[in-house]
Coordinates of C-alpha atoms in Angstrom, one line a residue:
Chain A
X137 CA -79.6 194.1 56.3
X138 CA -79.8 191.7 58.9
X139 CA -78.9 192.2 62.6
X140 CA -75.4 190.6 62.7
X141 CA -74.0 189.7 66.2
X142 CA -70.5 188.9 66.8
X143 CA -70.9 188.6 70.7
X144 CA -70.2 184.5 71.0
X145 CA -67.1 185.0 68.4
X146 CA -64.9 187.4 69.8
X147 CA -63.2 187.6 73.3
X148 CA -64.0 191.1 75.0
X149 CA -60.9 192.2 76.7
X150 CA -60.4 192.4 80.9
X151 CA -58.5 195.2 80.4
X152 CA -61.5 197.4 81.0
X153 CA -61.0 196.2 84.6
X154 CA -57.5 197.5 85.1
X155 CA -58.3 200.6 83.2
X156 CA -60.6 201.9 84.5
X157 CA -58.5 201.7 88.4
X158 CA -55.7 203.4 86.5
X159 CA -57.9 205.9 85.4
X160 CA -59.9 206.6 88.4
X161 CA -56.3 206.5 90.2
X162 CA -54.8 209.0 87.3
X163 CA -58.1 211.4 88.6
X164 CA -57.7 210.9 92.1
X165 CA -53.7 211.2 92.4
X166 CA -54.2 214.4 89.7
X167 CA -56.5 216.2 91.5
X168 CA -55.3 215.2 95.9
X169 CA -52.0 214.4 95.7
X170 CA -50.7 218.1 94.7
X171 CA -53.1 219.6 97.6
X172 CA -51.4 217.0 99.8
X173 CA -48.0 217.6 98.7
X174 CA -47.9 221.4 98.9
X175 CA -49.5 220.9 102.1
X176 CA -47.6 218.6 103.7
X177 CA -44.5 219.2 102.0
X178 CA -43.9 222.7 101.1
X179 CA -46.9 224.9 103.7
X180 CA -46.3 223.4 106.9
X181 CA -42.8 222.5 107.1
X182 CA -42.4 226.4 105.9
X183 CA -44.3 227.7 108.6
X184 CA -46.9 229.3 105.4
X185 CA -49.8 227.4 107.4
X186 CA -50.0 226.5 111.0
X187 CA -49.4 223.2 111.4
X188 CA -52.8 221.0 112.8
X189 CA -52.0 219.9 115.9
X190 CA -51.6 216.3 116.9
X191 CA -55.1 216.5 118.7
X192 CA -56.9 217.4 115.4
X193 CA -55.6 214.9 113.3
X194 CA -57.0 212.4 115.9
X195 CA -59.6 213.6 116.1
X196 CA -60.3 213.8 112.0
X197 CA -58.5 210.6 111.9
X198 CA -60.8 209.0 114.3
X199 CA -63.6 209.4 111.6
X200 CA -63.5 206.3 109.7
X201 CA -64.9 208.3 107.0
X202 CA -61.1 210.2 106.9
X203 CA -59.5 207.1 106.9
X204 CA -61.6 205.7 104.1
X205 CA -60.9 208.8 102.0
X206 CA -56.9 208.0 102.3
X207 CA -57.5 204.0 101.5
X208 CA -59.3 205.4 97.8
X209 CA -56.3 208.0 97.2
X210 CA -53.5 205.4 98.3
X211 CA -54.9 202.1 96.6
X212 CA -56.3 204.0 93.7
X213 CA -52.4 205.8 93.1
X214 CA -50.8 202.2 93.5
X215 CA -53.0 200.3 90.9
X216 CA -52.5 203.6 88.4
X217 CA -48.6 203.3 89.1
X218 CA -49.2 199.4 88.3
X219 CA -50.5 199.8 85.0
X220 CA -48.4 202.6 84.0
X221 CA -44.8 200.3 85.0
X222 CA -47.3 197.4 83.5
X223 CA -46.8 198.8 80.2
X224 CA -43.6 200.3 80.5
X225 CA -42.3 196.9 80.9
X226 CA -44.3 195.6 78.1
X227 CA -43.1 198.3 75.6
X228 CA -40.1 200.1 77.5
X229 CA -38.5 196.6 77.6
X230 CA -39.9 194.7 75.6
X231 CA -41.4 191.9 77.8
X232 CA -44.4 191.5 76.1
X233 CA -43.6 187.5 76.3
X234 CA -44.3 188.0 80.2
X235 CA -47.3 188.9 79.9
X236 CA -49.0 186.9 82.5
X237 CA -45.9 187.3 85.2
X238 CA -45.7 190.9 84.4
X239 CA -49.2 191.6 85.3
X240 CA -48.9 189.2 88.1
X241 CA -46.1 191.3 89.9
X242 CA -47.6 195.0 89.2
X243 CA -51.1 194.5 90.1
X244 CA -50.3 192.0 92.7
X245 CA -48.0 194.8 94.4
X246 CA -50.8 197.4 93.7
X247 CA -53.1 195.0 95.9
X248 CA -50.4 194.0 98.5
X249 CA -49.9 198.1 98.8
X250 CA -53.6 198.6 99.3
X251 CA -53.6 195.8 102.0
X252 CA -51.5 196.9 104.1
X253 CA -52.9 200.7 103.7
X254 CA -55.9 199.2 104.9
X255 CA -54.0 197.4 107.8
X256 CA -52.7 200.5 108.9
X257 CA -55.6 202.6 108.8
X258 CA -57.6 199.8 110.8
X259 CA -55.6 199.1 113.3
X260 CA -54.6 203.4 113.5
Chain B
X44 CA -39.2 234.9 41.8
X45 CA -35.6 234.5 43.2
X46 CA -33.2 233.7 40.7
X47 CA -30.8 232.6 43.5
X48 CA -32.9 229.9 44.7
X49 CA -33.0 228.0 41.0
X50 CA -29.3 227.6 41.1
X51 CA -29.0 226.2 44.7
X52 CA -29.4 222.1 45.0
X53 CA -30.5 220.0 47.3
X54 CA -29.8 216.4 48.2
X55 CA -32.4 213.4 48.6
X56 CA -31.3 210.6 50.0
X57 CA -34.0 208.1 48.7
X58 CA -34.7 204.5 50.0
X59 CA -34.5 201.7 47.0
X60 CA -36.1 198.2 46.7
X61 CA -36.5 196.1 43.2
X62 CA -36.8 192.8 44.5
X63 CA -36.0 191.6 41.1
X64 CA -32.5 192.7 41.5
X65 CA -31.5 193.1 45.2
X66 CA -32.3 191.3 48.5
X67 CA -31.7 193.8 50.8
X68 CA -33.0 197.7 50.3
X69 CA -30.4 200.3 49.5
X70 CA -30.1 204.4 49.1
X71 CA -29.4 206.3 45.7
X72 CA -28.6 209.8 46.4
X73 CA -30.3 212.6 44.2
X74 CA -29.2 216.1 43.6
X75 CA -32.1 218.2 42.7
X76 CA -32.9 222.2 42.4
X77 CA -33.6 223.9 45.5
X78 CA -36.9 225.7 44.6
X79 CA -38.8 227.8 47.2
X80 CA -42.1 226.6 45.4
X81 CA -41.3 222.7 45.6
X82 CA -42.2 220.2 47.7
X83 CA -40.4 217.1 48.3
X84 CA -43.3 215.2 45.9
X85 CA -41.9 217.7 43.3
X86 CA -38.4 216.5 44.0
X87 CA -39.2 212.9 43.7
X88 CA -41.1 214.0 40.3
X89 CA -38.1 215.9 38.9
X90 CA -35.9 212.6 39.8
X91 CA -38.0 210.0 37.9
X92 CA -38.8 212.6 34.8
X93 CA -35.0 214.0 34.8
X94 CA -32.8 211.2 36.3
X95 CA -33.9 207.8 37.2
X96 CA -37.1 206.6 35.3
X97 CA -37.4 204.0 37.6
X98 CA -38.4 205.5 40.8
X99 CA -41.6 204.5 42.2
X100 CA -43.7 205.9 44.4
X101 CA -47.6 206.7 44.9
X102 CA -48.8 210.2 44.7
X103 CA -51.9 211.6 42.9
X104 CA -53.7 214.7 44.0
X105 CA -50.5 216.9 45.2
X106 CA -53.0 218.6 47.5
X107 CA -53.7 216.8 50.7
X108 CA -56.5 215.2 50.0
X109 CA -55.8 211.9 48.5
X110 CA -53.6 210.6 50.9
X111 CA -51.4 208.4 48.7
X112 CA -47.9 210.6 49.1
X113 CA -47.3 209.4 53.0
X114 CA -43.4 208.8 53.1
X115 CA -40.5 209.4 55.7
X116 CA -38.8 212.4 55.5
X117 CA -35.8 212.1 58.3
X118 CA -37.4 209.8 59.7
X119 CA -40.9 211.7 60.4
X120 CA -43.8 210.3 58.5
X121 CA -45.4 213.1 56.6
X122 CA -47.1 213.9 53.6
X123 CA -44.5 214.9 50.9
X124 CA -46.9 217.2 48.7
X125 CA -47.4 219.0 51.9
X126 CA -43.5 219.4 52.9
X127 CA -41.5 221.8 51.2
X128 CA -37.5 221.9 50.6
X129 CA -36.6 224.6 51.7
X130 CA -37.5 223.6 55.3
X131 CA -35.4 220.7 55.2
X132 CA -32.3 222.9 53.6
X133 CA -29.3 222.3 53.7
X134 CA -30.4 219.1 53.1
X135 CA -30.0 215.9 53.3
X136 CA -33.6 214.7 53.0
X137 CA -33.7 211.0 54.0
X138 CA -36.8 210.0 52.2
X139 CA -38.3 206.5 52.8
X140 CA -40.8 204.4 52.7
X141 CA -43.8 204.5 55.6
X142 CA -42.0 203.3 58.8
X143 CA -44.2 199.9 59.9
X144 CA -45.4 198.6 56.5
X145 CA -43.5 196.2 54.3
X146 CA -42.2 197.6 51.2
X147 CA -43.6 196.6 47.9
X148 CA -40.5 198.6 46.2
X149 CA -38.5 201.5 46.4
X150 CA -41.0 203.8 48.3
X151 CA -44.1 201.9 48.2
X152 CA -46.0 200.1 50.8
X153 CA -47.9 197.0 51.2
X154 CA -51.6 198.5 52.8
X155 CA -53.2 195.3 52.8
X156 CA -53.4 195.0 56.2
X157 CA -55.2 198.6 57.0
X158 CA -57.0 198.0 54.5
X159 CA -58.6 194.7 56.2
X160 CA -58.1 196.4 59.4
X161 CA -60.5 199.4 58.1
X162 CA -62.5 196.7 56.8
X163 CA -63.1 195.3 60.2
X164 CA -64.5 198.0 62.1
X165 CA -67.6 198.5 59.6
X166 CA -66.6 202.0 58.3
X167 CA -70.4 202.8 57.1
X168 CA -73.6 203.6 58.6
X169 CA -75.5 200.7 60.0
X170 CA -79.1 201.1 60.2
X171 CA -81.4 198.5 62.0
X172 CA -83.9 199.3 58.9
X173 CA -83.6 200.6 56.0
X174 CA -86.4 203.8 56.2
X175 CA -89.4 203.5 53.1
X176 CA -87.9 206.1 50.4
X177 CA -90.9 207.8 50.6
X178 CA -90.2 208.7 54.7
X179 CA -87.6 210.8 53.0
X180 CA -84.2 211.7 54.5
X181 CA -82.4 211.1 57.7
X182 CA -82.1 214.0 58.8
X183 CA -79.1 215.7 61.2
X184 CA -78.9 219.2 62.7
X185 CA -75.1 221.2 62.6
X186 CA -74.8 219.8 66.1
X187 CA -75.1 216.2 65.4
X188 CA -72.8 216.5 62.2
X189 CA -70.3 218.7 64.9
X190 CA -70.2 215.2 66.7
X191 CA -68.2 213.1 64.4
X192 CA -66.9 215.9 61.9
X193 CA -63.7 216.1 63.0
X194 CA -63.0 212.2 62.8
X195 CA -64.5 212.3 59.2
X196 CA -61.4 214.3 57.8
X197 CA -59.4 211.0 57.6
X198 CA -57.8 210.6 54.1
X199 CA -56.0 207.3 55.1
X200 CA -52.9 208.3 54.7
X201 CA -51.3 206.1 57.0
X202 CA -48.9 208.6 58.6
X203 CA -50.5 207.7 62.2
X204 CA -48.8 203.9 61.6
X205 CA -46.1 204.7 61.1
X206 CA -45.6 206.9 64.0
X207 CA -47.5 204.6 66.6
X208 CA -44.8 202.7 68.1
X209 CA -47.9 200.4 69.7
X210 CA -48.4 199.4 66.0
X211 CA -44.7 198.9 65.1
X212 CA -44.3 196.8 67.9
X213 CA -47.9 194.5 67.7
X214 CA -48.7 194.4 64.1
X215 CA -51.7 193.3 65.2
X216 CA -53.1 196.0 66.6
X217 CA -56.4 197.2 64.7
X218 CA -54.1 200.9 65.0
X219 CA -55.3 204.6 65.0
X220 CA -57.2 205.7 61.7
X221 CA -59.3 203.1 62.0
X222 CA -60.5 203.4 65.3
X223 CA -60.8 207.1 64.9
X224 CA -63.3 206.2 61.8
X225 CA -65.0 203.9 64.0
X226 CA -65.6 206.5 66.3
X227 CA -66.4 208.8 63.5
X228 CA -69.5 206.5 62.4
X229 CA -70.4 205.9 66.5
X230 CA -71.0 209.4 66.5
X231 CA -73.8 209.7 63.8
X232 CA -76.5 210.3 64.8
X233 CA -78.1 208.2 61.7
X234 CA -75.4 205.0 62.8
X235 CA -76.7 202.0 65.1
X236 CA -73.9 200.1 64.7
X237 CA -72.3 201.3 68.4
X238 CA -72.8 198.0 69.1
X239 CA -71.5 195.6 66.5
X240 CA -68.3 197.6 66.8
X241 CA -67.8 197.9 70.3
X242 CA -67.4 194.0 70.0
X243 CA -64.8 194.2 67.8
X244 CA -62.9 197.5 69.1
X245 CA -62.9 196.0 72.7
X246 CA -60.7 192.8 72.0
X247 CA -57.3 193.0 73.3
X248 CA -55.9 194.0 69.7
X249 CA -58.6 196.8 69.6
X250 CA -58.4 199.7 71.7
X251 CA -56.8 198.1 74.5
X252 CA -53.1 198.1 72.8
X253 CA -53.0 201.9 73.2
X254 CA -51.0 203.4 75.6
X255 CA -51.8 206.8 74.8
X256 CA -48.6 207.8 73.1
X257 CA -50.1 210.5 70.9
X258 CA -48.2 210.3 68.4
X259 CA -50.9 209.5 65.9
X260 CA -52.5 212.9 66.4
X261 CA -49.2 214.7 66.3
X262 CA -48.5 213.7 62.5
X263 CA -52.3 213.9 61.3
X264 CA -51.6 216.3 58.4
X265 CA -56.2 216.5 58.6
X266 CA -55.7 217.5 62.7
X267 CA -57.9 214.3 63.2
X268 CA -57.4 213.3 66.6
X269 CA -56.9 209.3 66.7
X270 CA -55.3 209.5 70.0
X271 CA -58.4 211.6 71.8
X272 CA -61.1 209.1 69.7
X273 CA -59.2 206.2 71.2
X274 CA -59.7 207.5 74.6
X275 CA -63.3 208.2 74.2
X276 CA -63.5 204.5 73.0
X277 CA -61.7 203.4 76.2
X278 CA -64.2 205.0 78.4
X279 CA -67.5 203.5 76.6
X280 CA -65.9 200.0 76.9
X281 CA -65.3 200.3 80.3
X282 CA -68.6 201.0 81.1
X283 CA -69.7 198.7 79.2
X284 CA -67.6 196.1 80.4
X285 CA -68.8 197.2 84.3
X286 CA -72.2 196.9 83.3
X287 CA -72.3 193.6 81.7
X288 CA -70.3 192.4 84.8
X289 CA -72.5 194.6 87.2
X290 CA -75.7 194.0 85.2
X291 CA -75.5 190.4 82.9
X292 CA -79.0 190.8 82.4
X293 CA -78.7 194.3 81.0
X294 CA -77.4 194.0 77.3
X295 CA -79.2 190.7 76.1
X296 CA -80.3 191.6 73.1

């Protein structure tokens, strides 16, 4: 049979692109957010754990490593929530005709979010 | 066998269409014997030997393997040689037509477009070349067959279209059975074709339609997983994709 190649007649999707953030951000919000929440949210504030003083967090926040680490889990969360509210637009409401300005507004908040993460933790 | 159960009915409610004689689909109701042996495939069989003739509907095997019998029952695409009665007792049983396909008449579909749509993603093995008979077989160990053998059980019964919304609502996209039987002939370990398929699968009406619902896999009546294969799919694209942005140089061929 011969060697048949389709490559120049069919358009490869970009969605690979914005897939694979949402699903590194689905990983990355699974796996820290929880920890971060319990911690944060229910062990401290409960008095289960001993709070880290304000000292500590300097000094772990002075690492730009730390601060690194908290740009992946925030920007990687926001562009998974973009593509998840993507999509529920698309088939939740039917907006499939808005394609382009539906994507626009998601992913553009997704990177405006991460921006301004990155602001913070700069200028921190 | 219980006597009791003979004399108790059942109602169908079954979906009609004869273009010849009416424009818009209507429903006949059926009363039919309530046996604890019968499935609704028997029901439909009792109506067109006992009561209307003119029923029509596909069925062939009564079994499970065929995969001709795929109808709505309530509203859940099943397979109605593998659904009995009495589950559905008191009754009514709304039976109709697979949900997402236009209806030829009364309950039988137009599959022309899964059929093209199976068509497309190459559902054989592609070898670069054909091995000299004399080379003998191509051989696969029980771990190479475990690969793909779960995706092979697909009888095309179209049960996963009509429970993917994705599909009800983009008709165009190349839907669940057949991208699980792509993956199924991915997987062999005798297939080249990863390839040849990929291009097609990764187009926005390919894979990238899914939004995981799961449905497909919920209704498999062969527990073939559509959904999972899609997934699997989604992760070789992406890389991929990364890799012929990352590395352009990396996949001429």
């Amino acid at each position: 049979m011969p060697h048949q190649t389709s490559l120049k007649t069919v358009k490869r999707s970009n969605e690979p692109f914005w897939w694979a953030l949402f699903s590194a951000g689905g990983v990355i919000a699974a796996l820290c957010v929880p920890v971060l929440l319990f911690m944060t949210g229910l062990a401290i504030p409960l008095g289960w754990m001993d709070a880290p003083g304000y000292e500590a967090m300097y000094t772990l926040f002075e690492n730009p490593l730390s601060r690194l680490v908290i740009l992946v889990i925030v920007s990687l969360s926001a562009f998974h929530w973009a593509h998840r509210f993507r999509f529920t637009l698309y088939d939740g409401l039917h907006l499939k005709h808005l394609n382009a300005p539906v994507a626009f507004f998601c992913y553009g908040c997704a990177i405006l979010f991460s921006a301004y993460a990155a602001y913070s933790l700069y200028s921190f | 066998m219980n006597h009791a159960n003979t004399t108790t009915t059942i109602d169908l409610e079954v979906y009609r269409y004869r273009p010849e004689l009416e424009t818009e689909p209507t429903f006949d109701t059926f009363t039919v014997p309530l046996r604890s042996d019968w499935v609704i495939l028997d029901a439909l069989n009792y109506i067109k030997d006992e009561i209307d003739g003119t029923l029509s509907y596909r069925w062939s095997c009564q079994m499970g393997v065929c995969g001709s019998c795929g109808m709505m029952a309530n509203g859940e695409p099943i397979l109605t040689c593998a659904s009995f009665l009495k589950n559905y007792a008191p009754g009514p049983i709304r039976v109709e037509p697979l949900a997402n396909f236009p209806v030829a008449r009364d309950l039988i579909i137009s599959m022309d477009d899964f059929m093209e749509k199976l068509n497309r993603i190459k559902p054989w093995i592609i070898v670069e070349e054909e091995k000299p008979l004399e080379e003998g077989e191509y051989l696969q160990t029980p771990e190479q067959l475990d690969e793909y053998k779960q995706f092979s059980m697909c009888i095309n019964c179209m049960l996963c279209y009509s429970a993917c919304p994705i599909y009800g609502m983009e008709p165009s996209f190349i839907g669940p059975a057949a991208l699980a039987l792509a993956q199924r002939y991915n997987l062999d370990s005798r297939d080249h074709g990863n390839q040849q398929r990929l291009d097609i699968l990764s187009t926005d009406d390919g894979i990238w339609q899914c939004t995981f619902v799961g449905e497909c896999s919920e209704v498999c009546p062969e527990n073939v997983d559509p959904a999972g294969a899609i997934q699997q799919y989604k992760v070789a694209s992406t890389n991929d994709w990364w890799k012929s942005k990352l590395m352009p140089w990396g996949n001429k061929k």
